[in-house]
Coordinates of C-alpha atoms in Angstrom, one line a residue:
X1 CA 0.0 0.0 0.0
X2 CA 2.1 2.9 -1.2
X3 CA -0.6 5.6 -0.4
X4 CA -0.9 4.8 3.3
X5 CA 2.8 4.4 4.0
X6 CA 3.6 7.5 1.9
X7 CA 1.8 9.8 4.3
X8 CA 2.8 8.2 7.5
X9 CA 4.9 10.1 10.0
X10 CA 8.1 8.4 8.7
X11 CA 9.0 7.8 5.1
X12 CA 8.4 4.3 3.8
X13 CA 11.4 1.8 4.1
X14 CA 11.8 1.7 0.3
X15 CA 11.5 4.9 -1.5
X16 CA 11.6 4.8 -5.3
X17 CA 11.8 8.3 -6.9
X18 CA 11.4 8.7 -10.7
X19 CA 13.1 11.7 -12.1
X20 CA 12.2 12.8 -15.7
X21 CA 14.1 15.7 -17.3
X22 CA 13.4 17.1 -20.7
X23 CA 17.1 17.2 -21.9
X24 CA 20.6 16.9 -20.4
X25 CA 22.4 20.2 -20.0
X26 CA 24.4 21.7 -17.1
X27 CA 21.5 23.5 -15.4
X28 CA 19.1 20.5 -15.4
X29 CA 21.9 18.1 -14.4
X30 CA 22.6 20.4 -11.4
X31 CA 18.9 20.3 -10.4
X32 CA 19.1 16.5 -10.4
X33 CA 22.2 16.5 -8.3
X34 CA 20.7 19.0 -5.8
X35 CA 17.6 16.8 -5.3
X36 CA 19.7 13.7 -4.6
X37 CA 22.1 15.6 -2.2
X38 CA 19.2 17.1 -0.3
X39 CA 17.5 13.7 0.2
X40 CA 20.9 12.2 1.3
X41 CA 21.4 15.0 3.7
X42 CA 17.9 14.3 5.1
X43 CA 18.9 10.7 5.6
X44 CA 16.3 9.3 3.2
X45 CA 17.5 6.1 1.6
X46 CA 16.0 6.5 -1.8
X47 CA 16.4 4.6 -5.0
X48 CA 16.2 6.6 -8.2
X49 CA 15.0 5.9 -11.8
X50 CA 16.6 8.8 -13.7
X51 CA 15.4 9.4 -17.2
X52 CA 16.1 11.9 -20.0
X53 CA 13.5 12.6 -22.6
X54 CA 16.1 14.0 -25.0
X55 CA 13.8 16.9 -25.9
X56 CA 11.1 14.5 -27.2
X57 CA 7.5 14.7 -25.9
X58 CA 6.7 11.1 -27.0
X59 CA 9.7 9.9 -24.9
X60 CA 8.5 12.0 -22.0
X61 CA 5.2 10.2 -22.2
X62 CA 6.9 6.7 -22.3
X63 CA 8.9 7.7 -19.2
X64 CA 5.7 8.7 -17.4
X65 CA 4.1 5.3 -18.2
X66 CA 7.3 3.5 -17.0
X67 CA 7.1 5.3 -13.7
X68 CA 3.4 4.4 -13.4
X69 CA 4.1 0.7 -14.0
X70 CA 7.0 0.8 -11.5
X71 CA 4.7 2.4 -8.9
X72 CA 7.2 5.0 -8.0
X73 CA 6.7 6.5 -4.5
X74 CA 7.1 10.0 -6.0
X75 CA 7.9 11.5 -9.4
X76 CA 9.9 14.6 -10.3
X77 CA 9.5 16.5 -13.5
X78 CA 12.5 18.7 -14.3
X79 CA 11.3 21.4 -16.8
X80 CA 7.8 22.0 -18.0
X81 CA 7.1 19.3 -20.7
X82 CA 8.2 16.4 -18.5
X83 CA 6.3 17.8 -15.5
X84 CA 3.1 18.1 -17.6
X85 CA 3.5 14.5 -18.9
X86 CA 3.9 13.2 -15.3
X87 CA 0.9 15.1 -14.0
X88 CA -1.2 13.8 -16.9
X89 CA -0.2 10.2 -16.4
X90 CA 0.4 9.7 -12.6
X91 CA -3.0 10.4 -11.0
X92 CA -2.5 8.9 -7.5
X93 CA 1.2 9.6 -7.2
X94 CA 2.8 12.8 -5.9
X95 CA 4.5 14.8 -8.6
X96 CA 7.0 17.6 -7.7
X97 CA 8.0 19.9 -10.6
X98 CA 11.3 21.7 -10.7
X99 CA 12.7 24.5 -13.0
X100 CA 9.2 25.3 -14.3
X101 CA 8.8 29.0 -15.3
X102 CA 5.0 29.4 -15.0
X103 CA 3.3 26.4 -13.4
X104 CA -0.2 28.0 -13.7
X105 CA 0.1 28.6 -17.4
X106 CA 1.5 25.1 -17.8
X107 CA -1.6 23.7 -16.2
X108 CA 0.3 22.1 -13.4
X109 CA -1.4 24.0 -10.6
X110 CA -4.5 26.2 -10.6
X111 CA -2.8 28.8 -8.3
X112 CA 0.6 29.8 -7.1
X113 CA -0.8 30.1 -3.5
X114 CA -1.4 26.3 -3.1
X115 CA -0.4 23.0 -4.6
X116 CA -2.6 21.0 -6.9
X117 CA -4.0 17.6 -6.0
X118 CA -0.8 15.6 -5.6
X119 CA 1.2 18.4 -7.4
X120 CA 3.6 21.1 -6.2
X121 CA 7.1 22.3 -6.9
X122 CA 9.7 25.0 -7.6
X123 CA 9.6 27.8 -10.2
X124 CA 12.5 29.4 -12.0
X125 CA 10.9 32.5 -13.3
X126 CA 13.8 34.8 -14.2
X127 CA 14.3 38.6 -13.9
X128 CA 14.1 39.2 -17.6
X129 CA 14.0 43.0 -17.6
X130 CA 16.9 43.3 -15.1
X131 CA 18.9 41.0 -17.3
X132 CA 18.4 43.2 -20.4
X133 CA 19.1 46.3 -18.4
X134 CA 22.4 44.8 -17.3
X135 CA 23.3 44.1 -20.9
X136 CA 22.5 47.8 -21.8
X137 CA 25.0 48.9 -19.2
X138 CA 27.7 47.0 -21.2
X139 CA 26.5 47.9 -24.7
X140 CA 24.0 50.3 -26.2
X141 CA 21.6 48.2 -28.3
X142 CA 18.7 49.1 -30.6
X143 CA 17.6 45.6 -31.6
X144 CA 17.6 42.5 -29.4
X145 CA 17.4 39.0 -30.9
X146 CA 15.6 36.1 -29.1
X147 CA 15.6 32.5 -30.1
X148 CA 13.1 30.2 -28.4
X149 CA 11.2 26.9 -28.7
X150 CA 7.6 27.4 -29.9
X151 CA 6.5 24.0 -28.4
X152 CA 8.0 24.6 -25.0
X153 CA 5.4 26.3 -22.7
X154 CA 8.0 28.0 -20.4
X155 CA 9.9 29.4 -23.5
X156 CA 6.7 30.9 -25.0
X157 CA 5.8 32.5 -21.6
X158 CA 9.3 34.0 -21.4
X159 CA 9.2 35.2 -25.0
X160 CA 6.2 37.3 -24.0
X161 CA 8.1 38.7 -21.0
X162 CA 11.2 39.5 -23.2
X163 CA 9.0 41.2 -25.8
X164 CA 7.3 43.4 -23.1
X165 CA 10.6 44.2 -21.5
X166 CA 12.0 45.4 -24.8
X167 CA 8.9 47.6 -25.3
X168 CA 9.4 49.2 -21.9
X169 CA 13.1 49.7 -22.6
X170 CA 12.6 51.2 -26.1
X171 CA 14.4 48.3 -27.9
X172 CA 13.2 46.6 -31.1
X173 CA 12.5 42.9 -30.4
X174 CA 13.5 40.4 -33.1
X175 CA 12.4 36.8 -32.6
X176 CA 12.9 33.4 -34.3
X177 CA 11.6 30.1 -33.2
X178 CA 12.8 26.5 -33.3
X179 CA 11.1 23.1 -32.6
X180 CA 14.2 21.1 -31.8
X181 CA 17.9 21.7 -30.9
X182 CA 19.2 20.8 -34.3
X183 CA 17.5 23.9 -35.7
X184 CA 19.1 26.3 -33.3
X185 CA 22.3 27.1 -35.4
X186 CA 20.3 27.9 -38.5
X187 CA 17.8 30.0 -36.5
X188 CA 20.7 32.0 -35.0
X189 CA 22.3 32.5 -38.5
X190 CA 18.9 33.8 -39.8
X191 CA 18.7 36.7 -37.4
X192 CA 22.3 37.4 -36.4
X193 CA 22.9 40.2 -38.9
X194 CA 19.7 42.0 -37.9
X195 CA 20.4 42.3 -34.2
X196 CA 22.9 44.1 -31.9
X197 CA 22.7 41.4 -29.2
X198 CA 21.1 38.1 -28.4
X199 CA 19.0 37.1 -25.3
X200 CA 18.8 33.5 -24.4
X201 CA 16.1 32.5 -21.8
X202 CA 15.9 29.4 -19.7
X203 CA 14.8 27.5 -22.8
X204 CA 16.0 24.0 -22.5
X205 CA 16.1 23.2 -26.2
X206 CA 18.1 26.4 -27.0
X207 CA 20.4 26.1 -24.0
X208 CA 21.2 22.5 -24.9
X209 CA 22.5 23.9 -28.2
X210 CA 24.3 26.9 -26.7
X211 CA 27.6 26.0 -28.4
X212 CA 26.0 26.6 -31.8
X213 CA 24.5 30.0 -30.7
X214 CA 27.9 31.1 -29.3
X215 CA 29.8 30.1 -32.4
X216 CA 27.6 32.1 -34.7
X217 CA 27.4 35.1 -32.3
X218 CA 31.2 35.3 -31.8
X219 CA 31.9 35.1 -35.6
X220 CA 29.4 38.0 -36.1
X221 CA 30.7 40.0 -33.0
X222 CA 27.3 39.9 -31.4
X223 CA 27.1 39.6 -27.5
X224 CA 24.9 37.1 -25.8
X225 CA 23.0 37.7 -22.5
X226 CA 21.9 34.4 -21.1
X227 CA 19.6 33.5 -18.2
X228 CA 21.6 30.3 -17.6
X229 CA 25.0 30.8 -15.9
X230 CA 25.7 27.0 -15.8
X231 CA 26.0 26.6 -19.6
X232 CA 27.7 30.1 -19.9
X233 CA 30.8 28.7 -18.1
X234 CA 31.6 26.6 -21.1
X235 CA 30.7 28.9 -24.0
X236 CA 31.4 32.4 -25.4
X237 CA 28.6 34.2 -23.6
X238 CA 29.2 37.8 -22.6
X239 CA 27.1 37.7 -19.4
X240 CA 24.7 35.3 -17.7
X241 CA 22.4 36.1 -14.9
X242 CA 20.2 33.4 -13.4
X243 CA 19.6 30.9 -10.8
X244 CA 22.1 28.5 -9.2
X245 CA 20.3 25.4 -10.5
X246 CA 22.0 23.2 -7.9
X247 CA 20.2 25.4 -5.3
X248 CA 16.9 25.0 -7.2
X249 CA 17.5 21.2 -6.9
X250 CA 18.1 21.5 -3.1
X251 CA 14.9 23.5 -2.7
X252 CA 13.0 20.8 -4.7
X253 CA 14.6 18.1 -2.5
X254 CA 13.3 19.9 0.6
X255 CA 9.7 19.7 -0.8
X256 CA 10.2 16.0 -1.6
X257 CA 11.3 15.3 2.0
X258 CA 8.3 17.2 3.4
X259 CA 5.9 15.1 1.2
X260 CA 7.7 11.8 2.2
X261 CA 7.3 12.8 5.8
X262 CA 3.5 13.3 5.5
X263 CA 2.8 16.8 4.1
X264 CA 0.2 16.9 1.4
X265 CA 1.3 18.6 -1.9
X266 CA -1.9 20.6 -2.0
X267 CA -0.9 22.3 1.2
X268 CA 2.4 23.4 -0.4
X269 CA 2.4 26.6 -2.6
X270 CA 4.8 26.9 -5.5
X271 CA 8.2 28.0 -4.2
X272 CA 10.3 30.7 -5.8
X273 CA 14.0 31.3 -5.6
X274 CA 14.0 34.8 -4.1
X275 CA 17.3 35.2 -2.1
X276 CA 20.2 37.0 -3.7
X277 CA 22.4 34.0 -2.8
X278 CA 20.1 31.9 -5.1
X279 CA 21.2 34.0 -8.1
X280 CA 24.5 33.9 -10.0
X281 CA 26.0 36.5 -12.3
X282 CA 28.7 35.4 -14.7
X283 CA 30.8 37.9 -16.8
X284 CA 33.2 36.8 -19.5
X285 CA 35.9 39.4 -19.9
X286 CA 37.6 37.4 -22.7
X287 CA 34.4 37.6 -24.8
X288 CA 34.1 41.4 -23.9
X289 CA 37.6 41.9 -25.2
X290 CA 36.9 40.0 -28.5
X291 CA 33.8 42.1 -29.0
X292 CA 35.6 45.4 -28.2
X293 CA 33.4 46.0 -25.1
X294 CA 34.3 47.3 -21.6
X295 CA 32.4 45.8 -18.7
X296 CA 31.8 48.4 -16.0
X297 CA 33.9 47.8 -12.9
X298 CA 30.8 47.6 -10.6
X299 CA 29.3 44.8 -12.8
X300 CA 32.6 42.8 -12.6
X301 CA 32.7 43.4 -8.8
X302 CA 29.1 42.2 -8.3
X303 CA 29.7 39.1 -10.5
X304 CA 30.3 35.9 -8.5
X305 CA 31.8 34.1 -11.6
X306 CA 34.3 35.9 -13.8
X307 CA 36.0 34.4 -16.9
X308 CA 39.4 36.1 -17.7
X309 CA 42.4 34.7 -19.7
X310 CA 40.6 31.4 -20.2
X311 CA 40.1 30.9 -16.5
X312 CA 36.8 30.8 -14.5
X313 CA 37.0 32.4 -11.0
X314 CA 34.2 31.7 -8.6
X315 CA 33.8 34.3 -5.8

């Protein structure tokens, strides 16, 4: 009887947690690690079935059905499409979402103030306008390019936020969409000569192809502002301001522990990462030099990750 032991005062002896993530990239991998570390720190002996949908909705659905047949104690959906698939398939099993931008628009919960029936989790809504304002302090821009995935709910929501931010800041917004990561390079090439800078949101499909975006941008001397500092460590991104996804994972793990110890998901509102310590700012001075830009000293000072002379320094 999974249901009765699940909500007892102590977690059941054998805990099987299914984790389904939409793609593998540094940020989502960090969420996964954070979850497992938090459960280990809470002394919960869990077994994990870790699955990667490789950006495919059909695969996400197959993973959900696998978790259903395995009767997982609890399932975790990292990113919007996998979380949606789990919620649609696992009716009597708690589902905790993580790294989901807008859980209400995604249909995961009816309100941010409380969980759904058997559903709750952690949002990674990013401070889009502030990110673009930071970019404007480094370079004056008239046109901002944005590449996003038309089939990814969180990416569409963020595209609307980026468009509105550009309007408020008096910048022309230039967009192009993709449906899979193999289209990202071509999409970048299609708009690169029409923009002064690129903005990359927490769009899993685009972030997983960040090397292609960075290659095209550097060749055309166009800076990138990214919402994902994890992938920016590896590629030629001018600046990245976003969440420490390992901490997003730890926060998700805390919610899982609470549920395993008896708390009902519907009693748990969506959690947001609101502390300054949850946010990372990366500045790449090597990229700035290549682009002939000077990063203001106060920005370099406030960054907790700085790339200079090929070396990443974490403060």
